[in-house]
mmCIF file of C-alpha atoms in Angstrom:
data_model
loop_
_atom_site.group_PDB
_atom_site.id
_atom_site.type_symbol
_atom_site.label_atom_id
_atom_site.label_comp_id
_atom_site.label_asym_id
_atom_site.label_seq_id
_atom_site.Cartn_x
_atom_site.Cartn_y
_atom_site.Cartn_z
ATOM 1 C CA MET A 1 30.633 6.985 29.278
ATOM 2 C CA GLU A 2 33.946 8.292 30.564
ATOM 3 C CA GLY A 3 36.385 5.574 31.559
ATOM 4 C CA ARG A 4 34.450 2.872 29.763
ATOM 5 C CA GLU A 5 36.353 0.446 27.586
ATOM 6 C CA ILE A 6 35.116 -1.905 24.909
ATOM 7 C CA ILE A 7 36.609 -5.314 25.631
ATOM 8 C CA GLU A 8 37.217 -7.758 22.788
ATOM 9 C CA GLU A 9 37.494 -11.495 23.447
ATOM 10 C CA ASN A 10 37.852 -13.415 20.179
ATOM 11 C CA THR A 11 34.891 -12.055 18.181
ATOM 12 C CA ILE A 12 32.850 -10.959 21.222
ATOM 13 C CA LEU A 13 32.627 -7.325 22.325
ATOM 14 C CA ARG A 14 31.365 -6.161 25.711
ATOM 15 C CA SER A 15 31.579 -3.000 27.783
ATOM 16 C CA SER A 16 33.760 -2.668 30.869
ATOM 17 C CA GLU A 17 30.852 -0.818 32.475
ATOM 18 C CA GLY A 18 27.345 0.107 31.467
ATOM 19 C CA ILE A 19 25.241 -1.296 28.668
ATOM 20 C CA LEU A 20 27.078 -1.931 25.400
ATOM 21 C CA GLY A 21 24.149 -0.844 23.228
ATOM 22 C CA ALA A 22 24.554 -3.641 20.690
ATOM 23 C CA ASP A 23 20.775 -4.126 20.428
ATOM 24 C CA ASP A 24 19.940 -1.902 17.476
ATOM 25 C CA ARG A 25 23.552 -0.913 16.741
ATOM 26 C CA ALA A 26 24.429 -4.394 15.463
ATOM 27 C CA GLY A 27 21.377 -4.378 13.188
ATOM 28 C CA VAL A 28 22.131 -0.885 11.917
ATOM 29 C CA ALA A 29 25.751 -1.883 11.207
ATOM 30 C CA ALA A 30 24.546 -4.988 9.341
ATOM 31 C CA ILE A 31 22.113 -2.966 7.224
ATOM 32 C CA LEU A 32 24.750 -0.379 6.317
ATOM 33 C CA GLU A 33 27.170 -3.151 5.329
ATOM 34 C CA ILE A 34 24.480 -4.841 3.212
ATOM 35 C CA LEU A 35 23.848 -1.558 1.413
ATOM 36 C CA SER A 36 27.556 -1.180 0.670
ATOM 37 C CA ARG A 37 27.661 -4.695 -0.839
ATOM 38 C CA VAL A 38 24.367 -4.931 -2.772
ATOM 39 C CA LYS A 39 25.810 -3.545 -6.033
ATOM 40 C CA LYS A 40 28.093 -6.595 -6.203
ATOM 41 C CA THR A 41 25.089 -8.964 -6.224
ATOM 42 C CA ASN A 42 22.677 -9.990 -8.967
ATOM 43 C CA PHE A 43 19.831 -8.131 -7.229
ATOM 44 C CA ARG A 44 18.098 -5.688 -9.578
ATOM 45 C CA GLY A 45 15.060 -4.620 -7.581
ATOM 46 C CA THR A 46 14.411 -1.712 -5.272
ATOM 47 C CA LEU A 47 15.506 -1.673 -1.650
ATOM 48 C CA LYS A 48 13.955 0.600 0.919
ATOM 49 C CA VAL A 49 15.507 1.033 4.353
ATOM 50 C CA ALA A 50 13.696 2.222 7.453
ATOM 51 C CA PHE A 51 15.274 2.733 10.853
ATOM 52 C CA THR A 52 12.502 2.777 13.444
ATOM 53 C CA VAL A 53 12.412 3.709 17.113
ATOM 54 C CA GLU A 54 10.727 2.448 20.274
ATOM 55 C CA GLU A 55 10.325 -1.165 19.204
ATOM 56 C CA GLU A 56 10.750 -2.257 22.839
ATOM 57 C CA ILE A 57 7.696 -0.274 23.975
ATOM 58 C CA GLY A 58 5.153 -1.450 21.429
ATOM 59 C CA CYS A 59 6.793 -1.024 18.018
ATOM 60 C CA LEU A 60 5.760 2.626 18.020
ATOM 61 C CA GLY A 61 8.140 3.665 15.238
ATOM 62 C CA SER A 62 7.064 0.966 12.787
ATOM 63 C CA ARG A 63 3.408 1.581 13.616
ATOM 64 C CA ALA A 64 3.876 5.261 12.712
ATOM 65 C CA ILE A 65 5.743 4.627 9.447
ATOM 66 C CA ASP A 66 4.581 6.636 6.434
ATOM 67 C CA GLN A 67 2.111 4.419 4.583
ATOM 68 C CA ASP A 68 3.164 5.931 1.239
ATOM 69 C CA PHE A 69 6.713 4.723 1.914
ATOM 70 C CA ILE A 70 5.654 1.091 2.353
ATOM 71 C CA GLU A 71 2.719 0.829 -0.055
ATOM 72 C CA ASP A 72 4.778 -0.925 -2.751
ATOM 73 C CA VAL A 73 6.923 -3.031 -0.407
ATOM 74 C CA ASP A 74 6.624 -6.766 -1.077
ATOM 75 C CA ALA A 75 8.879 -8.147 1.652
ATOM 76 C CA ALA A 76 10.645 -6.942 4.797
ATOM 77 C CA ILE A 77 13.839 -8.084 6.446
ATOM 78 C CA VAL A 78 14.224 -6.881 10.033
ATOM 79 C CA ILE A 79 17.596 -7.363 11.747
ATOM 80 C CA ASP A 80 16.842 -7.110 15.460
ATOM 81 C CA ARG A 81 16.926 -10.591 16.976
ATOM 82 C CA ARG A 82 19.293 -11.684 19.733
ATOM 83 C CA GLY A 83 21.643 -14.594 19.200
ATOM 84 C CA ASN A 84 22.754 -15.992 15.909
ATOM 85 C CA ARG A 85 21.309 -17.756 12.909
ATOM 86 C CA ASP A 86 17.633 -17.350 13.849
ATOM 87 C CA ILE A 87 15.040 -16.529 11.201
ATOM 88 C CA VAL A 88 12.039 -15.431 13.243
ATOM 89 C CA THR A 89 8.817 -16.006 11.315
ATOM 90 C CA SER A 90 6.221 -15.552 14.056
ATOM 91 C CA TRP A 91 5.545 -14.216 17.503
ATOM 92 C CA SER A 92 5.447 -17.398 19.645
ATOM 93 C CA ASN A 93 3.723 -19.288 16.810
ATOM 94 C CA TYR A 94 0.751 -17.062 17.674
ATOM 95 C CA VAL A 95 1.089 -14.251 15.118
ATOM 96 C CA HIS A 96 2.782 -15.307 11.889
ATOM 97 C CA PHE A 97 4.955 -12.774 10.051
ATOM 98 C CA CYS A 98 5.070 -14.859 6.873
ATOM 99 C CA PRO A 99 4.295 -18.320 5.535
ATOM 100 C CA GLU A 100 6.787 -21.127 6.132
ATOM 101 C CA GLU A 101 7.971 -20.915 2.509
ATOM 102 C CA TYR A 102 9.319 -17.402 3.053
ATOM 103 C CA GLY A 103 11.351 -18.468 6.085
ATOM 104 C CA ARG A 104 12.682 -21.431 4.117
ATOM 105 C CA LEU A 105 14.034 -19.013 1.481
ATOM 106 C CA PHE A 106 16.372 -17.646 4.135
ATOM 107 C CA GLU A 107 17.378 -21.149 5.228
ATOM 108 C CA LYS A 108 18.211 -21.896 1.573
ATOM 109 C CA ALA A 109 20.195 -18.640 1.323
ATOM 110 C CA GLY A 110 22.192 -19.711 4.370
ATOM 111 C CA THR A 111 22.998 -23.048 2.759
ATOM 112 C CA LEU A 112 24.016 -21.313 -0.490
ATOM 113 C CA ALA A 113 26.340 -19.079 1.570
ATOM 114 C CA GLY A 114 27.905 -22.092 3.340
ATOM 115 C CA MET A 115 25.959 -21.606 6.587
ATOM 116 C CA ASP A 116 23.663 -24.620 6.916
ATOM 117 C CA ASN A 117 22.307 -23.957 10.377
ATOM 118 C CA TRP A 118 20.160 -20.849 9.850
ATOM 119 C CA LYS A 119 16.716 -21.987 11.058
ATOM 120 C CA SER A 120 13.196 -20.587 11.068
ATOM 121 C CA THR A 121 11.876 -20.212 14.590
ATOM 122 C CA PRO A 122 9.169 -18.455 16.567
ATOM 123 C CA GLY A 123 10.318 -15.410 18.529
ATOM 124 C CA GLY A 124 9.065 -12.308 20.257
ATOM 125 C CA ILE A 125 7.290 -9.165 19.235
ATOM 126 C CA SER A 126 9.254 -7.121 16.723
ATOM 127 C CA ASP A 127 8.801 -4.638 13.905
ATOM 128 C CA ALA A 128 8.454 -7.688 11.624
ATOM 129 C CA MET A 129 5.071 -8.309 13.252
ATOM 130 C CA VAL A 130 3.927 -4.773 12.429
ATOM 131 C CA PHE A 131 5.062 -5.044 8.806
ATOM 132 C CA ALA A 132 3.177 -8.355 8.580
ATOM 133 C CA GLU A 133 0.070 -6.570 9.883
ATOM 134 C CA TYR A 134 0.473 -4.209 6.905
ATOM 135 C CA GLY A 135 0.434 -7.263 4.608
ATOM 136 C CA ILE A 136 4.206 -7.361 4.045
ATOM 137 C CA LEU A 137 5.968 -10.738 4.262
ATOM 138 C CA SER A 138 8.497 -10.310 7.074
ATOM 139 C CA VAL A 139 11.264 -12.036 8.968
ATOM 140 C CA ASN A 140 13.411 -10.904 11.886
ATOM 141 C CA LEU A 141 17.032 -12.057 11.656
ATOM 142 C CA SER A 142 19.560 -12.499 14.443
ATOM 143 C CA ALA A 143 22.000 -9.603 14.781
ATOM 144 C CA GLY A 144 24.581 -11.324 17.003
ATOM 145 C CA TYR A 145 23.897 -9.603 20.321
ATOM 146 C CA ASN A 146 22.940 -11.202 23.643
ATOM 147 C CA ASN A 147 21.699 -9.989 27.046
ATOM 148 C CA GLU A 148 20.300 -6.806 25.520
ATOM 149 C CA HIS A 149 19.641 -3.838 27.808
ATOM 150 C CA LYS A 150 21.764 -5.335 30.585
ATOM 151 C CA GLU A 151 25.282 -4.645 31.840
ATOM 152 C CA THR A 152 26.223 -8.115 30.549
ATOM 153 C CA GLU A 153 25.215 -7.256 26.972
ATOM 154 C CA SER A 154 27.639 -8.447 24.302
ATOM 155 C CA VAL A 155 27.835 -8.775 20.551
ATOM 156 C CA ASP A 156 29.553 -11.389 18.452
ATOM 157 C CA TYR A 157 30.565 -9.369 15.413
ATOM 158 C CA LYS A 158 31.231 -12.555 13.455
ATOM 159 C CA SER A 159 27.558 -13.466 13.903
ATOM 160 C CA THR A 160 26.521 -9.962 12.841
ATOM 161 C CA PHE A 161 28.591 -10.348 9.679
ATOM 162 C CA GLU A 162 27.028 -13.764 9.027
ATOM 163 C CA THR A 163 23.663 -11.987 8.938
ATOM 164 C CA VAL A 164 25.096 -9.649 6.305
ATOM 165 C CA LEU A 165 26.212 -12.690 4.296
ATOM 166 C CA LEU A 166 22.758 -14.267 4.637
ATOM 167 C CA VAL A 167 20.936 -11.205 3.302
ATOM 168 C CA GLU A 168 23.558 -10.811 0.579
ATOM 169 C CA SER A 169 22.878 -14.423 -0.449
ATOM 170 C CA VAL A 170 19.112 -13.815 -0.534
ATOM 171 C CA LEU A 171 19.663 -10.802 -2.795
ATOM 172 C CA HIS A 172 22.400 -12.307 -4.953
ATOM 173 C CA HIS A 173 20.460 -15.492 -5.675
ATOM 174 C CA GLN A 174 17.277 -13.478 -6.227
ATOM 175 C CA LEU A 175 15.353 -15.696 -3.832
ATOM 176 C CA ILE A 176 12.708 -13.058 -3.185
ATOM 177 C CA GLU A 177 11.267 -12.900 -6.657
ATOM 178 C CA GLN A 178 7.812 -12.299 -8.062
ATOM 179 C CA ARG A 179 6.937 -16.020 -8.312
ATOM 180 C CA ILE A 180 7.673 -16.635 -4.631
ATOM 181 C CA LEU A 181 5.882 -13.455 -3.618
ATOM 182 C CA LEU A 182 2.762 -14.577 -5.456
ATOM 183 C CA ILE A 183 2.862 -17.979 -3.753
ATOM 184 C CA CYS A 184 3.333 -16.407 -0.343
ATOM 185 C CA LYS A 185 0.804 -13.587 -0.754
ATOM 186 C CA GLY A 186 -1.982 -16.138 -0.360
ATOM 187 C CA PHE A 187 -0.797 -16.395 3.232
#
């Protein structure tokens, strides 16, 4: 948008006019940063990354994902939650994305990374719900944005980076391992 400026106040970014577009962009930035850092962790598994579209109008992109691509996926980490330090494990406690144990793995990863206040919580509809419908343990993590789709939208890039650190901790400490997956698959 011509004439628009991105305004930075401490670690918060907002647009001088129009919608910032942090919803989705913050998650994409976090995922790309995680990918650049994963080789420095103890993780030795396989990561698959999917960027989906039209989550806000019924998770159409995740519902149309190639089933061959996800057939061997054990666990999903979605980064598309407003705010900070939320680990969304269900849609309003109505549709569960994973068992409580899986959400607690992320809380433990936060503690191991020096961030004690990551907490499992119910949330809204997200691609995590669709992956759970496919039988994949899923969480939706905060990406640091607020007031999505509004002119008051903002992103706290420190919070976005804390999400990177959380996922890095999960991978580095190998918290998603076969033993845990077997326990949780009974979910």
